[in-house]
Amino acid sequence: MSKKLVRVAFLDADTGAQIGRSELPLGQLPESFQPATTLELAGAVWSVERAEPPTAAQFGTTGTLTLTLRRMESVPPGDILYSLPTLCAAVPAVAAAPAGADRLELHEDDWRQVELVSADLGDEVQAELRAVRRSFEQHARRDEQGRVYGFQGIHIRSQPVRPLSGPVSRNRLLNLLPPDARNRGGIGFRAQPGIVPSSFALSVGRVLLYGLADGDSLAVLAVHTEPGPAAEPQQEFAAALERVMREADLLLVDWCRVAVVAPASVGDYLTATGAIGRS
C-alpha cells in the first residue's frame, strides 16, 4: 500500500461549506471517483458528487483532493415505493461486445414486461397474472383520484422460463416486418457495458421488437415502446405482428397492465398504448 499522503478536503454539496479535512494514504483512496461512490464521514453516509481531480493518477501527483459530498438520507422500509407492480426474475447477463457493435440500451426493469407467449402456456401466464393482480389489490398506493402512483410490494415473475414453447422463426419475422424496420444490434442494460449474448433488437418507428435467438429459432420475443413524440400510423407493423402471432399460436402478455391480447386485437392494443399512431 502506498505511504504517500493526500490532503483531502470535504465540502457539503448543499451549503458549499467545508465539513472536514484529512490526510489519507494514496493506497486507501479509489482509482477513480467515477462512477459515483459513497463514503462514511462523521457517522453519516455521503455520496461523492464531484471529485477534483477525479483520478488517483491526478491527485497522487498533486497531493490534494477536494470531494463535494451530499448526505444520503435513510428511508424507512415502509416508505419505499416501487414504480412497477412486477418484474421478470431472470434478467440475462451481458458479455463483452466486439468493437463497434450496435447496442440498444434497455433499463433492466423493462426486460420482458410486454412479451409474446405461446398459447399452450396459458396456465402459467394466468398463475403469474393472479400474483400481479395481488400487487394492485394489496400493495398499490393511490392518490385522491384513485390513480396508482407506486407499490409497496411487487411480484417477481419466475414463469414462463421459456415463453416460446414452439418454433418461431426469426427470418420469418424479418420477412414480414415493414421495409423501414431497423436492425438495432444487441441488447444492453443501463450502466452495464457489453451486450446480452444471442440478443437482437429491431425497431419500426417507436416500437421495438427484441429478445433472444438461437440461430433462426426465437427463445424470447418482447415488445417495448421508446419514449418520444406521438407515433405515426404503423398498421403494416401491427399486421405483421398479428401474422406472426397467428402462425405460431402466440398471445401478447402485458404483465404490468395485467392484459392478455389475442392476435386479432393486437393492432388495437398497440394503438391504445401509444406504440403506433391512429390511422
mmCIF file of C-alpha atoms in Angstrom, residues 30-236:
data_model
loop_
_atom_site.group_PDB
_atom_site.id
_atom_site.type_symbol
_atom_site.label_atom_id
_atom_site.label_comp_id
_atom_site.label_asym_id
_atom_site.label_seq_id
_atom_site.Cartn_x
_atom_site.Cartn_y
_atom_site.Cartn_z
ATOM 1 C CA PRO A 30 -10.074 4.588 -5.081
ATOM 2 C CA GLU A 31 -8.505 4.698 -8.512
ATOM 3 C CA SER A 32 -11.384 6.921 -9.635
ATOM 4 C CA PHE A 33 -14.499 8.534 -8.186
ATOM 5 C CA GLN A 34 -16.385 7.818 -11.406
ATOM 6 C CA PRO A 35 -18.969 6.341 -11.277
ATOM 7 C CA ALA A 36 -20.282 7.944 -8.091
ATOM 8 C CA THR A 37 -19.059 6.401 -4.856
ATOM 9 C CA THR A 38 -20.159 6.645 -1.250
ATOM 10 C CA LEU A 39 -18.204 7.068 1.974
ATOM 11 C CA GLU A 40 -18.885 7.316 5.679
ATOM 12 C CA LEU A 41 -17.976 10.547 7.440
ATOM 13 C CA ALA A 42 -18.880 11.627 10.976
ATOM 14 C CA GLY A 43 -21.262 8.701 11.365
ATOM 15 C CA ALA A 44 -23.267 9.503 8.197
ATOM 16 C CA VAL A 45 -23.185 8.113 4.655
ATOM 17 C CA TRP A 46 -22.354 10.592 1.893
ATOM 18 C CA SER A 47 -22.414 10.356 -1.894
ATOM 19 C CA VAL A 48 -19.489 11.843 -3.800
ATOM 20 C CA GLU A 49 -20.984 14.294 -6.298
ATOM 21 C CA ARG A 50 -17.694 15.703 -7.547
ATOM 22 C CA ALA A 51 -14.022 14.899 -7.092
ATOM 23 C CA GLU A 52 -11.348 17.411 -8.066
ATOM 24 C CA PRO A 53 -9.222 15.897 -9.533
ATOM 25 C CA PRO A 54 -11.216 12.713 -10.246
ATOM 26 C CA THR A 55 -8.486 10.042 -10.575
ATOM 27 C CA ALA A 56 -5.720 8.663 -8.353
ATOM 28 C CA ALA A 57 -3.167 9.354 -11.099
ATOM 29 C CA GLN A 58 -4.024 13.042 -10.820
ATOM 30 C CA PHE A 59 -4.460 13.576 -7.072
ATOM 31 C CA GLY A 60 -1.489 11.276 -6.434
ATOM 32 C CA THR A 61 0.604 13.774 -8.383
ATOM 33 C CA THR A 62 -0.821 16.941 -6.834
ATOM 34 C CA GLY A 63 -1.156 15.523 -3.310
ATOM 35 C CA THR A 64 -4.509 17.268 -2.852
ATOM 36 C CA LEU A 65 -8.114 16.205 -3.378
ATOM 37 C CA THR A 66 -11.421 18.030 -2.897
ATOM 38 C CA LEU A 67 -14.569 15.932 -2.511
ATOM 39 C CA THR A 68 -18.002 17.534 -2.758
ATOM 40 C CA LEU A 69 -20.452 15.341 -0.857
ATOM 41 C CA ARG A 70 -24.209 15.036 -0.473
ATOM 42 C CA ARG A 71 -25.599 13.407 2.625
ATOM 43 C CA MET A 72 -27.696 10.312 1.897
ATOM 44 C CA GLU A 73 -30.834 10.153 3.991
ATOM 45 C CA SER A 74 -32.002 6.721 5.089
ATOM 46 C CA VAL A 75 -35.593 5.905 4.210
ATOM 47 C CA PRO A 76 -37.772 3.673 6.417
ATOM 48 C CA PRO A 77 -38.551 0.423 4.506
ATOM 49 C CA GLY A 78 -42.290 1.122 4.685
ATOM 50 C CA ASP A 79 -41.786 4.400 2.789
ATOM 51 C CA ILE A 80 -40.074 2.817 -0.223
ATOM 52 C CA LEU A 81 -42.341 2.586 -3.262
ATOM 53 C CA TYR A 82 -41.765 0.667 -6.471
ATOM 54 C CA SER A 83 -42.913 2.182 -9.741
ATOM 55 C CA LEU A 84 -43.982 -1.156 -11.279
ATOM 56 C CA PRO A 85 -46.170 -3.992 -9.975
ATOM 57 C CA THR A 86 -43.974 -6.789 -11.330
ATOM 58 C CA LEU A 87 -40.502 -7.606 -12.656
ATOM 59 C CA CYS A 88 -39.044 -10.568 -14.514
ATOM 60 C CA ALA A 89 -36.812 -12.646 -12.242
ATOM 61 C CA ALA A 90 -34.459 -13.832 -14.991
ATOM 62 C CA VAL A 91 -32.572 -10.878 -16.467
ATOM 63 C CA PRO A 92 -29.775 -12.132 -18.739
ATOM 64 C CA ALA A 93 -26.149 -11.280 -18.127
ATOM 65 C CA VAL A 94 -24.133 -9.180 -20.556
ATOM 66 C CA ALA A 95 -20.812 -10.080 -22.138
ATOM 67 C CA ALA A 96 -18.070 -8.100 -23.813
ATOM 68 C CA ALA A 97 -19.112 -6.861 -27.250
ATOM 69 C CA PRO A 98 -16.943 -6.600 -30.363
ATOM 70 C CA ALA A 99 -15.628 -3.127 -31.070
ATOM 71 C CA GLY A 100 -18.195 -1.070 -32.962
ATOM 72 C CA ALA A 101 -21.065 -3.477 -32.309
ATOM 73 C CA ASP A 102 -24.534 -1.903 -32.300
ATOM 74 C CA ARG A 103 -26.190 -1.887 -28.891
ATOM 75 C CA LEU A 104 -29.711 -0.953 -27.861
ATOM 76 C CA GLU A 105 -29.855 0.018 -24.196
ATOM 77 C CA LEU A 106 -32.808 -1.001 -22.049
ATOM 78 C CA HIS A 107 -33.477 -0.478 -18.388
ATOM 79 C CA GLU A 108 -33.274 -3.833 -16.599
ATOM 80 C CA ASP A 109 -36.788 -3.269 -15.225
ATOM 81 C CA ASP A 110 -38.168 -3.205 -18.793
ATOM 82 C CA TRP A 111 -36.936 -6.704 -19.648
ATOM 83 C CA ARG A 112 -39.867 -8.883 -20.827
ATOM 84 C CA GLN A 113 -42.585 -6.606 -19.457
ATOM 85 C CA VAL A 114 -44.560 -6.972 -22.706
ATOM 86 C CA GLU A 115 -43.852 -10.222 -24.499
ATOM 87 C CA LEU A 116 -45.168 -12.889 -26.836
ATOM 88 C CA VAL A 117 -46.021 -16.182 -25.118
ATOM 89 C CA SER A 118 -47.101 -19.498 -26.625
ATOM 90 C CA ALA A 119 -50.819 -20.035 -26.124
ATOM 91 C CA ASP A 120 -50.237 -23.504 -24.633
ATOM 92 C CA LEU A 121 -48.554 -21.811 -21.637
ATOM 93 C CA GLY A 122 -51.823 -20.144 -20.665
ATOM 94 C CA ASP A 123 -51.959 -21.791 -17.221
ATOM 95 C CA GLU A 124 -48.508 -20.443 -16.303
ATOM 96 C CA VAL A 125 -49.469 -16.999 -17.568
ATOM 97 C CA GLN A 126 -52.708 -16.903 -15.566
ATOM 98 C CA ALA A 127 -50.945 -18.002 -12.364
ATOM 99 C CA GLU A 128 -48.437 -15.158 -12.712
ATOM 100 C CA LEU A 129 -51.164 -12.642 -13.584
ATOM 101 C CA ARG A 130 -53.076 -13.567 -10.428
ATOM 102 C CA ALA A 131 -49.971 -12.680 -8.416
ATOM 103 C CA VAL A 132 -49.601 -9.368 -10.292
ATOM 104 C CA ARG A 133 -53.248 -8.552 -9.520
ATOM 105 C CA ARG A 134 -52.447 -9.030 -5.842
ATOM 106 C CA SER A 135 -49.768 -6.352 -6.194
ATOM 107 C CA PHE A 136 -52.537 -3.962 -7.261
ATOM 108 C CA GLU A 137 -55.024 -5.163 -4.646
ATOM 109 C CA GLN A 138 -52.708 -5.346 -1.648
ATOM 110 C CA HIS A 139 -49.724 -3.104 -2.327
ATOM 111 C CA ALA A 140 -50.810 -0.283 -4.653
ATOM 112 C CA ARG A 141 -50.794 3.285 -3.315
ATOM 113 C CA ARG A 142 -53.319 5.619 -4.920
ATOM 114 C CA ASP A 143 -53.894 9.362 -4.999
ATOM 115 C CA GLU A 144 -57.183 11.127 -4.264
ATOM 116 C CA GLN A 145 -58.413 10.365 -7.801
ATOM 117 C CA GLY A 146 -57.681 6.658 -7.352
ATOM 118 C CA ARG A 147 -54.674 6.659 -9.672
ATOM 119 C CA VAL A 148 -51.826 4.314 -8.722
ATOM 120 C CA TYR A 149 -48.560 6.139 -8.040
ATOM 121 C CA GLY A 150 -46.495 3.298 -6.557
ATOM 122 C CA PHE A 151 -46.366 -0.128 -4.948
ATOM 123 C CA GLN A 152 -45.066 -1.143 -1.534
ATOM 124 C CA GLY A 153 -44.674 -4.715 -2.719
ATOM 125 C CA ILE A 154 -44.207 -6.248 -6.158
ATOM 126 C CA HIS A 155 -44.402 -9.686 -7.756
ATOM 127 C CA ILE A 156 -41.227 -11.198 -9.213
ATOM 128 C CA ARG A 157 -42.206 -13.460 -12.114
ATOM 129 C CA SER A 158 -40.361 -16.760 -12.500
ATOM 130 C CA GLN A 159 -42.599 -18.235 -15.232
ATOM 131 C CA PRO A 160 -42.666 -18.943 -18.074
ATOM 132 C CA VAL A 161 -38.970 -19.749 -18.206
ATOM 133 C CA ARG A 162 -39.088 -20.162 -21.986
ATOM 134 C CA PRO A 163 -42.064 -18.131 -23.219
ATOM 135 C CA LEU A 164 -41.926 -19.511 -26.778
ATOM 136 C CA SER A 165 -42.508 -23.230 -26.403
ATOM 137 C CA GLY A 166 -42.835 -23.916 -30.128
ATOM 138 C CA PRO A 167 -40.790 -22.929 -33.192
ATOM 139 C CA VAL A 168 -40.858 -19.221 -34.047
ATOM 140 C CA SER A 169 -38.629 -18.233 -36.970
ATOM 141 C CA ARG A 170 -36.543 -15.079 -36.777
ATOM 142 C CA ASN A 171 -36.225 -14.978 -40.565
ATOM 143 C CA ARG A 172 -39.993 -15.246 -40.943
ATOM 144 C CA LEU A 173 -40.412 -12.308 -38.570
ATOM 145 C CA LEU A 174 -37.886 -10.240 -40.537
ATOM 146 C CA ASN A 175 -39.603 -11.039 -43.833
ATOM 147 C CA LEU A 176 -42.999 -9.930 -42.520
ATOM 148 C CA LEU A 177 -41.857 -6.629 -40.997
ATOM 149 C CA PRO A 178 -42.233 -3.383 -42.975
ATOM 150 C CA PRO A 179 -39.288 -2.335 -45.185
ATOM 151 C CA ASP A 180 -38.372 0.509 -42.813
ATOM 152 C CA ALA A 181 -37.639 -1.873 -39.937
ATOM 153 C CA ARG A 182 -34.179 -1.160 -38.499
ATOM 154 C CA ASN A 183 -31.684 -3.628 -37.072
ATOM 155 C CA ARG A 184 -30.554 -2.110 -33.750
ATOM 156 C CA GLY A 185 -27.957 -4.744 -32.861
ATOM 157 C CA GLY A 186 -27.923 -6.496 -29.488
ATOM 158 C CA ILE A 187 -29.441 -5.633 -26.123
ATOM 159 C CA GLY A 188 -27.508 -3.911 -23.351
ATOM 160 C CA PHE A 189 -28.550 -2.633 -19.950
ATOM 161 C CA ARG A 190 -28.051 0.757 -18.362
ATOM 162 C CA ALA A 191 -24.710 1.185 -16.566
ATOM 163 C CA GLN A 192 -23.520 -2.230 -17.813
ATOM 164 C CA PRO A 193 -21.105 -2.232 -20.754
ATOM 165 C CA GLY A 194 -21.489 -5.073 -23.218
ATOM 166 C CA ILE A 195 -24.282 -6.961 -24.953
ATOM 167 C CA VAL A 196 -26.516 -9.858 -23.944
ATOM 168 C CA PRO A 197 -25.298 -12.905 -25.920
ATOM 169 C CA SER A 198 -27.701 -14.076 -28.663
ATOM 170 C CA SER A 199 -29.855 -10.952 -28.224
ATOM 171 C CA PHE A 200 -31.347 -8.871 -31.017
ATOM 172 C CA ALA A 201 -33.349 -5.681 -31.407
ATOM 173 C CA LEU A 202 -35.428 -4.362 -34.297
ATOM 174 C CA SER A 203 -37.401 -1.135 -34.491
ATOM 175 C CA VAL A 204 -40.281 0.215 -36.538
ATOM 176 C CA GLY A 205 -40.948 3.814 -35.591
ATOM 177 C CA ARG A 206 -41.004 3.915 -31.792
ATOM 178 C CA VAL A 207 -41.797 0.208 -31.426
ATOM 179 C CA LEU A 208 -39.027 -2.218 -30.545
ATOM 180 C CA LEU A 209 -39.071 -5.952 -31.048
ATOM 181 C CA TYR A 210 -36.264 -7.541 -29.080
ATOM 182 C CA GLY A 211 -35.336 -10.806 -27.480
ATOM 183 C CA LEU A 212 -33.093 -13.851 -27.664
ATOM 184 C CA ALA A 213 -32.473 -16.172 -30.598
ATOM 185 C CA ASP A 214 -30.716 -19.498 -31.098
ATOM 186 C CA GLY A 215 -29.880 -19.293 -34.770
ATOM 187 C CA ASP A 216 -33.203 -18.876 -36.564
ATOM 188 C CA SER A 217 -35.248 -20.021 -33.554
ATOM 189 C CA LEU A 218 -36.571 -17.331 -31.207
ATOM 190 C CA ALA A 219 -36.481 -18.060 -27.477
ATOM 191 C CA VAL A 220 -37.782 -14.650 -26.322
ATOM 192 C CA LEU A 221 -39.727 -12.086 -28.340
ATOM 193 C CA ALA A 222 -40.741 -8.935 -26.489
ATOM 194 C CA VAL A 223 -42.161 -5.506 -27.323
ATOM 195 C CA HIS A 224 -41.094 -2.137 -25.953
ATOM 196 C CA THR A 225 -42.127 1.401 -26.883
ATOM 197 C CA GLU A 226 -39.367 4.003 -26.923
ATOM 198 C CA PRO A 227 -40.173 7.451 -25.500
ATOM 199 C CA GLY A 228 -40.760 10.241 -27.969
ATOM 200 C CA PRO A 229 -43.394 12.253 -29.804
ATOM 201 C CA ALA A 230 -46.706 10.758 -30.876
ATOM 202 C CA ALA A 231 -46.200 7.716 -33.046
ATOM 203 C CA GLU A 232 -47.009 7.669 -36.728
ATOM 204 C CA PRO A 233 -49.541 5.139 -38.008
ATOM 205 C CA GLN A 234 -47.845 1.738 -38.367
ATOM 206 C CA GLN A 235 -50.677 -0.530 -39.412
ATOM 207 C CA GLU A 236 -48.286 -2.570 -41.561
#
